[in-house]
Structures are given as structure tokens and as C-alpha cells.
Amino acid sequence: MKQEIFKSMYNKIGLSEEQKNEIYEELEEAAETGKTAKKVRFTARAATFAVLFLLSGMTVFAVGRLSMEDRFAEAMHPRHEHNLTPDQKGFYEKYGKVLDNEIETYYGTLKLEAVLYDDYYLLIPYSYNMNPEDDGNREQFSGIGIDGLAFVANANSEYTSYPLDQCRYYSSSDDGIITGSYIFSPTDNETFEPGEVIQVYTKKRATTSYVDKFLTEFTLGTKVDRVNLTIDEQTRKAFEENGIMIEEISVSPISIFYSGISSFKSIYTKLSVVLKNGSEVECYYGGNDSSERKEAKLLEEYPYSVNYSNMFTAPINLEEVEGIRIKTGKTHIWIPMEYED
């Protein structure tokens, strides 16, 4: 009876079947050989506590690899040393979601390990095992490569193009396992939302955005909170004097964003987040974007839509932010961290 209870709980652990089998086999072997009888009596009751530990919200990757917190830290700031604070670790645990999606490619097995997102950025750490067990039978995966995948938000059966914009980095290792992350931005000024389904396809051709074969999908969980900053009349006027009419400035613990309409197609803008201790938050990924407007109000004066987004190198506590410093042209604009809850 105890054995059946353990097996039932074991089957609910949020790990891959291979990982769960390894855990179960080790526990069975230890129980049979009596290796733990004196130091730790690993009875069915103890096994139950072990299962509860794994089900308690702790996020576990394959043994010997980095934790979820470390993987997200690496995604936000690749190839740098990360000394995470307890608050940052807690942030990753709260908003990060463990995935277990595996994709067989021509060169090996790609595993999507976790996902973290706010309105404008979607981070997916992955591992790529280039030592597949069925190395002698790879023809069935011909044409599927790590760069030949298209990630699509809110896809349907008629959707055939426009996958998410992406940036990808990776680091190789001597054991034949590559680790890296996909970083995505939404298209057409949309935002990522909870419950949204992200589907993964092969591309019809590597040089096009058209999707072909469906591979896997996952659903987005809790979204990182974002606040809209208050823009007073003095700040609006300062922007307008530089040819920009601001519509939104917002910040989340992982990114900053502003949007508006502009008199110029190309405009240099630099944003920085200033903390109350005087330090500035560094950014890793993002930049400016502009497009022509059509049949819109104030079109003659402001013919272009503009937006700027940047992802931070590490999560920040919004309560520690003093304000936003914006440089546009020769003008420096200061926006205090004021927003409505």
C-alpha cells in the first residue's frame, strides 16, 4: 500500500520521465541494499517527504546543471558572474516557470527548460544535448536545426507567418551540451499575456519567417508586473520640443519601455534607470524602433511611430528606483518614479 502511495505521488513530480525514473530507481536500490538503514532510515514515510520537497515549489533542473535562478541570471546577462541576492532569487522563483519541452533536431535534443516574461520580453533558457542516444538514425530529423525553429504567439491553424522576433545566445561545453537562451519580443506593438500559448514550428526555409511543421507548445504563467509612470506637462513639453509626443513610459523589474509618435524617422534616445543609492541600472538587450504611420491623427506633424525598450542585466526592486533619466538629442529629461498602484 505504501509503495503504491509513493508511486502515485512520484508520478506527479514536475520532472521529465527520465529524471523521475532515475530518482525512483535510486530510492528502490537504496531500500533494497540497506545502504541508508543506519544513517537515514529511508522508509515510505521519508520517501513521501522527499516527494513533498520536490512538489513544494522548488525548481529543479537535471542533476549537475545550473538552477533555474542561475539560468535566468545567465539569460539576462550572458557570460558574466552572477551574485544573486535573496530578493533576486525569490523573484525568479515567483515568476519563473519550469518547462519540459523536448525537440529532436538533426544534431541532437533541444530542451526548453523554463520561461520568464513581462509585457515586452520573453526569456526561455534551453539546453542542447548533441549526444543523442539514437545518433545512428537522424535522417528522420533532417532539416530541423536549432536555428531553424520559429516561436509563434497565439497561433492558430491558419497562421503561417510572423513568428516572434528573437535574439539567441549560447555557450558550449566539453560534455557536448550547449546551454543558452532565446529572448523574444512581441510583434506589432502587442504584449505577452498570461495564459498565452507559445507554439514552436520548423521554418519552411531557413531564410524565411513562414512556419511549417508543428513541434511543441507551452502556456505562459504569471507575468512580471509593470507600472506606468506619471508624465507631467513639463515633461511632455520637453519631449515635444524634441519632436516626440510620448504615449507611455513604463518599467518592470526586468525592463523599461516607452512609446510615442515622432517627427523624425530616426531619433537618438537613451534611457537609464537611477536607483535611490545613486547607481544606474545596466541594460543588456533592446533598442529603438520606428515605423511610418498611416491615416492617423497628427500624421503630418508626427509621421512616425517610435518605441524604445531595454532589458536589464538583473531584476530590480521598483521601490528602490528614484527615477528615469532620458537623453534625447541634447536634452536631458528627468522622470521621477511616480505611479498609481
Short mmCIF file of C-alpha atoms in Angstrom, two decimals:
data_model
loop_
_atom_site.label_atom_id
_atom_site.label_comp_id
_atom_site.label_asym_id
_atom_site.label_seq_id
_atom_site.Cartn_x
_atom_site.Cartn_y
_atom_site.Cartn_z
CA MET A 1 0.00 0.00 0.00
CA LYS A 2 2.82 2.39 0.96
CA GLN A 3 4.61 1.52 -2.25
CA GLU A 4 1.51 2.44 -4.30
CA ILE A 5 1.11 5.77 -2.46
CA PHE A 6 4.72 6.65 -3.19
CA LYS A 7 4.38 5.73 -6.86
CA SER A 8 1.25 7.86 -7.14
CA MET A 9 2.95 10.90 -5.65
CA TYR A 10 6.11 10.25 -7.63
CA ASN A 11 4.14 10.41 -10.88
CA LYS A 12 3.08 13.99 -10.06
CA ILE A 13 6.59 15.37 -9.75
CA GLY A 14 7.19 18.14 -12.31
CA LEU A 15 10.24 16.50 -13.87
CA SER A 16 10.82 14.58 -17.06
CA GLU A 17 10.11 10.85 -17.11
CA GLU A 18 13.81 10.11 -17.35
CA GLN A 19 14.60 12.22 -14.26
CA LYS A 20 11.75 10.67 -12.28
CA ASN A 21 12.83 7.16 -13.24
CA GLU A 22 16.39 7.87 -12.07
CA ILE A 23 15.11 9.16 -8.70
CA TYR A 24 12.79 6.21 -8.23
CA GLU A 25 15.41 3.63 -9.18
CA GLU A 26 17.95 5.11 -6.75
CA LEU A 27 15.41 5.06 -3.92
CA GLU A 28 14.46 1.45 -4.71
CA GLU A 29 18.10 0.39 -4.82
CA ALA A 30 18.89 2.12 -1.54
CA ALA A 31 15.91 0.49 0.17
CA GLU A 32 16.81 -2.99 -1.11
CA THR A 33 20.51 -2.86 -0.24
CA GLY A 34 20.03 -1.18 3.11
CA LYS A 35 22.65 1.45 2.37
CA THR A 36 20.67 4.10 4.20
CA ALA A 37 19.36 1.95 7.03
CA LYS A 38 21.66 3.27 9.75
CA LYS A 39 22.38 6.86 8.71
CA VAL A 40 18.93 7.70 7.34
CA ARG A 41 16.07 5.20 7.53
CA PHE A 42 14.55 5.85 4.10
CA THR A 43 11.11 4.38 4.70
CA ALA A 44 7.97 5.07 2.67
CA ARG A 45 7.30 7.97 5.07
CA ALA A 46 10.70 9.52 4.32
CA ALA A 47 10.16 8.97 0.62
CA THR A 48 6.87 10.85 0.92
CA PHE A 49 8.70 13.83 2.46
CA ALA A 50 11.21 13.72 -0.40
CA VAL A 51 8.35 13.89 -2.89
CA LEU A 52 6.71 16.76 -0.99
CA PHE A 53 10.02 18.63 -1.12
CA LEU A 54 10.07 18.32 -4.90
CA LEU A 55 6.42 19.37 -5.12
CA SER A 56 6.83 22.35 -2.77
CA GLY A 57 7.71 24.84 -5.49
CA MET A 58 11.43 24.20 -5.62
CA THR A 59 12.60 24.35 -9.21
CA VAL A 60 14.94 21.56 -10.24
CA PHE A 61 16.85 21.02 -13.46
CA ALA A 62 18.92 18.00 -14.37
CA VAL A 63 21.44 16.96 -11.72
CA GLY A 64 24.78 18.68 -12.17
CA ARG A 65 23.43 21.63 -14.17
CA LEU A 66 22.60 25.18 -13.08
CA SER A 67 19.49 26.03 -11.05
CA MET A 68 16.60 27.92 -12.57
CA GLU A 69 17.74 31.11 -10.85
CA ASP A 70 21.23 30.79 -12.35
CA ARG A 71 19.81 30.01 -15.79
CA PHE A 72 17.63 33.13 -15.79
CA ALA A 73 20.53 35.22 -14.49
CA GLU A 74 22.64 33.95 -17.38
CA ALA A 75 19.84 34.72 -19.84
CA MET A 76 19.58 38.32 -18.67
CA HIS A 77 23.35 38.88 -18.64
CA PRO A 78 25.22 36.21 -20.63
CA ARG A 79 28.76 35.13 -19.81
CA HIS A 80 29.06 37.22 -16.65
CA GLU A 81 29.45 36.31 -13.00
CA HIS A 82 26.14 36.43 -11.14
CA ASN A 83 25.96 37.06 -7.41
CA LEU A 84 22.22 36.87 -6.89
CA THR A 85 20.66 38.48 -3.84
CA PRO A 86 17.94 36.66 -1.88
CA ASP A 87 15.39 39.09 -3.39
CA GLN A 88 16.52 38.28 -6.93
CA LYS A 89 16.38 34.54 -6.26
CA GLY A 90 12.89 34.98 -4.82
CA PHE A 91 11.87 36.96 -7.90
CA TYR A 92 12.95 34.17 -10.25
CA GLU A 93 11.17 31.57 -8.12
CA LYS A 94 7.96 33.62 -8.11
CA TYR A 95 7.76 34.43 -11.81
CA GLY A 96 9.80 31.67 -13.45
CA LYS A 97 8.02 28.60 -14.78
CA VAL A 98 9.79 25.29 -15.38
CA LEU A 99 9.18 23.73 -18.81
CA ASP A 100 9.75 20.19 -20.02
CA ASN A 101 9.50 20.56 -23.80
CA GLU A 102 11.98 18.49 -25.80
CA ILE A 103 12.54 18.84 -29.55
CA GLU A 104 14.53 16.37 -31.60
CA THR A 105 16.69 18.19 -34.14
CA TYR A 106 19.11 16.90 -36.73
CA TYR A 107 22.07 17.42 -34.38
CA GLY A 108 20.58 16.44 -31.03
CA THR A 109 17.87 17.11 -28.46
CA LEU A 110 16.84 20.68 -27.65
CA LYS A 111 15.15 21.09 -24.27
CA LEU A 112 13.23 24.26 -23.38
CA GLU A 113 13.88 24.44 -19.66
CA ALA A 114 11.95 27.42 -18.29
CA VAL A 115 10.19 30.67 -19.17
CA LEU A 116 10.07 34.17 -17.65
CA TYR A 117 8.32 37.17 -19.19
CA ASP A 118 6.85 40.63 -18.86
CA ASP A 119 4.89 42.63 -21.45
CA TYR A 120 7.79 43.09 -23.86
CA TYR A 121 10.34 40.35 -23.21
CA LEU A 122 10.11 36.56 -23.12
CA LEU A 123 13.12 34.58 -21.87
CA ILE A 124 13.50 30.84 -22.47
CA PRO A 125 16.69 29.16 -21.18
CA TYR A 126 17.47 25.95 -23.05
CA SER A 127 19.95 23.08 -23.14
CA TYR A 128 21.00 21.35 -26.33
CA ASN A 129 22.35 17.81 -25.97
CA MET A 130 24.46 16.99 -29.01
CA ASN A 131 24.99 13.39 -27.91
CA PRO A 132 21.64 11.82 -28.83
CA GLU A 133 21.06 8.16 -27.99
CA ASP A 134 19.74 7.42 -31.48
CA ASP A 135 22.70 9.03 -33.22
CA GLY A 136 22.63 6.38 -35.93
CA ASN A 137 19.11 7.27 -37.06
CA ARG A 138 18.98 11.04 -37.54
CA GLU A 139 17.52 11.15 -41.03
CA GLN A 140 14.00 11.50 -39.66
CA PHE A 141 15.04 14.86 -38.19
CA SER A 142 16.68 16.11 -41.37
CA GLY A 143 16.12 19.83 -41.87
CA ILE A 144 15.39 20.58 -38.20
CA GLY A 145 18.16 22.65 -36.65
CA ILE A 146 18.43 24.91 -33.61
CA ASP A 147 18.33 27.99 -35.86
CA GLY A 148 15.51 26.62 -38.00
CA LEU A 149 12.78 26.98 -35.36
CA ALA A 150 10.01 29.57 -35.27
CA PHE A 151 8.30 30.55 -32.00
CA VAL A 152 4.78 31.89 -32.52
CA ALA A 153 2.42 33.53 -30.02
CA ASN A 154 -1.34 32.89 -30.17
CA ALA A 155 -1.04 30.75 -33.30
CA ASN A 156 -3.98 29.08 -34.98
CA SER A 157 -4.49 26.66 -37.85
CA GLU A 158 -4.49 29.49 -40.41
CA TYR A 159 -1.40 31.20 -39.07
CA THR A 160 1.55 30.74 -41.41
CA SER A 161 3.98 33.62 -40.81
CA TYR A 162 5.32 36.32 -38.49
CA PRO A 163 6.96 34.39 -35.67
CA LEU A 164 8.24 36.28 -32.65
CA ASP A 165 11.29 38.48 -33.07
CA GLN A 166 14.19 36.78 -31.34
CA CYS A 167 17.76 37.07 -30.17
CA ARG A 168 19.65 33.92 -29.20
CA TYR A 169 22.94 33.33 -27.41
CA TYR A 170 24.63 30.15 -26.31
CA SER A 171 27.71 28.76 -24.59
CA SER A 172 29.23 25.39 -25.46
CA SER A 173 30.84 22.92 -23.07
CA ASP A 174 33.18 19.96 -23.27
CA ASP A 175 30.43 17.45 -22.48
CA GLY A 176 28.63 18.12 -25.76
CA ILE A 177 25.77 20.02 -24.10
CA ILE A 178 25.16 23.59 -25.20
CA THR A 179 23.28 25.93 -22.84
CA GLY A 180 21.75 29.21 -23.89
CA SER A 181 18.58 31.26 -24.03
CA TYR A 182 16.08 32.58 -26.50
CA ILE A 183 14.99 36.18 -25.92
CA PHE A 184 11.80 37.22 -27.72
CA SER A 185 9.93 40.45 -28.33
CA PRO A 186 6.28 40.59 -29.42
CA THR A 187 5.32 41.83 -32.88
CA ASP A 188 3.04 44.68 -33.96
CA ASN A 189 3.27 46.50 -30.60
CA GLU A 190 1.45 43.67 -28.83
CA THR A 191 2.26 42.39 -25.33
CA PHE A 192 2.70 38.95 -23.83
CA GLU A 193 -0.21 37.87 -21.63
CA PRO A 194 -0.86 35.13 -19.01
CA GLY A 195 -2.41 32.01 -20.49
CA GLU A 196 -0.99 32.78 -23.92
CA VAL A 197 0.14 29.68 -25.80
CA ILE A 198 3.57 29.78 -27.42
CA GLN A 199 3.92 27.28 -30.24
CA VAL A 200 7.14 26.09 -31.84
CA TYR A 201 7.39 25.19 -35.54
CA THR A 202 10.02 24.40 -38.08
CA LYS A 203 10.51 27.02 -40.77
CA LYS A 204 9.67 26.23 -44.38
CA ARG A 205 13.03 27.67 -45.30
CA ALA A 206 15.79 28.91 -43.01
CA THR A 207 15.80 32.32 -44.72
CA THR A 208 12.04 32.95 -44.35
CA SER A 209 9.65 33.50 -41.47
CA TYR A 210 6.97 31.14 -42.77
CA VAL A 211 6.26 28.25 -40.43
CA ASP A 212 5.85 24.63 -41.42
CA LYS A 213 5.77 21.64 -39.05
CA PHE A 214 4.36 21.99 -35.51
CA LEU A 215 6.78 20.68 -32.86
CA THR A 216 5.63 21.61 -29.35
CA GLU A 217 3.88 24.28 -27.27
CA PHE A 218 3.66 25.68 -23.75
CA THR A 219 1.43 28.12 -21.86
CA LEU A 220 2.65 31.30 -20.16
CA GLY A 221 2.12 31.53 -16.40
CA THR A 222 2.45 34.52 -14.07
CA LYS A 223 3.56 37.72 -15.78
CA VAL A 224 6.12 40.08 -14.24
CA ASP A 225 4.30 43.20 -13.02
CA ARG A 226 4.76 46.53 -14.83
CA VAL A 227 3.85 50.10 -13.81
CA ASN A 228 3.15 53.16 -15.97
CA LEU A 229 4.97 56.27 -14.85
CA THR A 230 3.18 59.60 -14.46
CA ILE A 231 4.18 62.11 -17.16
CA ASP A 232 3.52 65.72 -16.16
CA GLU A 233 3.00 68.63 -18.55
CA GLN A 234 6.56 69.91 -18.18
CA THR A 235 7.94 66.52 -19.21
CA ARG A 236 5.53 66.26 -22.15
CA LYS A 237 6.56 69.70 -23.36
CA ALA A 238 10.25 68.77 -23.15
CA PHE A 239 9.61 65.74 -25.36
CA GLU A 240 7.53 67.73 -27.85
CA GLU A 241 10.30 70.30 -28.20
CA ASN A 242 12.44 67.39 -29.40
CA GLY A 243 9.85 66.13 -31.88
CA ILE A 244 8.32 63.35 -29.75
CA MET A 245 4.82 63.05 -28.32
CA ILE A 246 5.00 60.48 -25.53
CA GLU A 247 2.17 57.97 -25.09
CA GLU A 248 3.62 55.65 -22.44
CA ILE A 249 6.65 55.21 -20.22
CA SER A 250 6.62 52.06 -18.11
CA VAL A 251 9.02 49.92 -16.14
CA SER A 252 9.01 46.37 -14.79
CA PRO A 253 11.62 44.63 -12.62
CA ILE A 254 13.27 43.31 -15.83
CA SER A 255 12.76 46.02 -18.49
CA ILE A 256 11.91 49.59 -19.40
CA PHE A 257 9.69 50.75 -22.28
CA TYR A 258 8.38 53.93 -23.85
CA SER A 259 6.27 54.61 -26.94
CA GLY A 260 5.02 57.63 -28.82
CA ILE A 261 4.86 59.40 -32.16
CA SER A 262 7.71 61.34 -33.71
CA SER A 263 8.53 63.99 -36.29
CA PHE A 264 11.68 62.10 -37.24
CA LYS A 265 12.21 58.59 -38.58
CA SER A 266 15.50 58.19 -36.76
CA ILE A 267 15.91 59.69 -33.32
CA TYR A 268 18.59 59.00 -30.75
CA THR A 269 17.22 58.29 -27.29
CA LYS A 270 18.99 56.82 -24.30
CA LEU A 271 17.17 55.75 -21.15
CA SER A 272 18.69 54.87 -17.81
CA VAL A 273 17.13 53.82 -14.51
CA VAL A 274 18.58 55.60 -11.47
CA LEU A 275 18.30 53.94 -8.06
CA LYS A 276 17.91 55.78 -4.77
CA ASN A 277 21.51 54.95 -3.86
CA GLY A 278 22.68 56.90 -6.92
CA SER A 279 23.68 53.92 -9.06
CA GLU A 280 22.32 53.29 -12.55
CA VAL A 281 20.84 50.01 -13.78
CA GLU A 282 22.67 48.43 -16.69
CA CYS A 283 20.84 47.08 -19.73
CA TYR A 284 21.71 44.18 -21.99
CA TYR A 285 19.26 43.83 -24.87
CA GLY A 286 16.90 46.18 -26.72
CA GLY A 287 16.92 49.47 -28.60
CA ASN A 288 14.90 51.91 -30.71
CA ASP A 289 12.33 51.09 -33.35
CA SER A 290 10.29 53.29 -35.69
CA SER A 291 7.69 52.83 -38.43
CA GLU A 292 5.59 55.04 -40.71
CA ARG A 293 2.09 55.91 -39.55
CA LYS A 294 -0.93 55.76 -41.89
CA GLU A 295 -4.28 57.53 -41.66
CA ALA A 296 -3.74 58.71 -38.09
CA LYS A 297 -4.27 61.90 -36.12
CA LEU A 298 -1.45 64.48 -36.27
CA LEU A 299 0.02 62.49 -39.15
CA GLU A 300 1.54 65.50 -40.89
CA GLU A 301 3.33 66.71 -37.76
CA TYR A 302 4.21 63.25 -36.42
CA PRO A 303 4.53 60.80 -39.37
CA TYR A 304 6.37 58.07 -37.41
CA SER A 305 5.60 55.74 -34.51
CA VAL A 306 8.54 55.18 -32.18
CA ASN A 307 9.24 52.91 -29.25
CA TYR A 308 12.21 52.08 -27.11
CA SER A 309 12.69 49.04 -24.92
CA ASN A 310 15.58 47.63 -22.96
CA MET A 311 16.03 44.60 -20.74
CA PHE A 312 18.04 44.95 -17.54
CA THR A 313 21.02 42.78 -16.70
CA ALA A 314 19.34 41.69 -13.44
CA PRO A 315 15.92 42.13 -11.78
CA ILE A 316 15.41 45.36 -9.84
CA ASN A 317 13.13 46.29 -6.95
CA LEU A 318 10.86 49.08 -8.22
CA GLU A 319 10.67 50.51 -4.69
CA GLU A 320 14.40 51.23 -4.90
CA VAL A 321 14.08 53.28 -8.12
CA GLU A 322 14.49 57.06 -7.85
CA GLY A 323 13.54 57.85 -11.42
CA ILE A 324 14.24 57.59 -15.14
CA ARG A 325 16.83 59.72 -16.94
CA ILE A 326 16.22 60.18 -20.67
CA LYS A 327 18.61 61.75 -23.15
CA THR A 328 17.07 62.74 -26.48
CA GLY A 329 19.23 64.87 -28.74
CA LYS A 330 20.95 67.36 -26.44
CA THR A 331 18.09 67.39 -23.96
CA HIS A 332 18.17 65.54 -20.65
CA ILE A 333 14.75 64.73 -19.18
CA TRP A 334 14.16 63.50 -15.64
CA ILE A 335 11.04 61.48 -14.75
CA PRO A 336 10.58 60.62 -11.05
CA MET A 337 9.35 57.16 -10.10
CA GLU A 338 5.73 58.18 -9.58
CA TYR A 339 2.86 55.89 -10.49
CA GLU A 340 -0.59 54.86 -9.30
CA ASP A 341 -0.89 51.48 -7.57
#
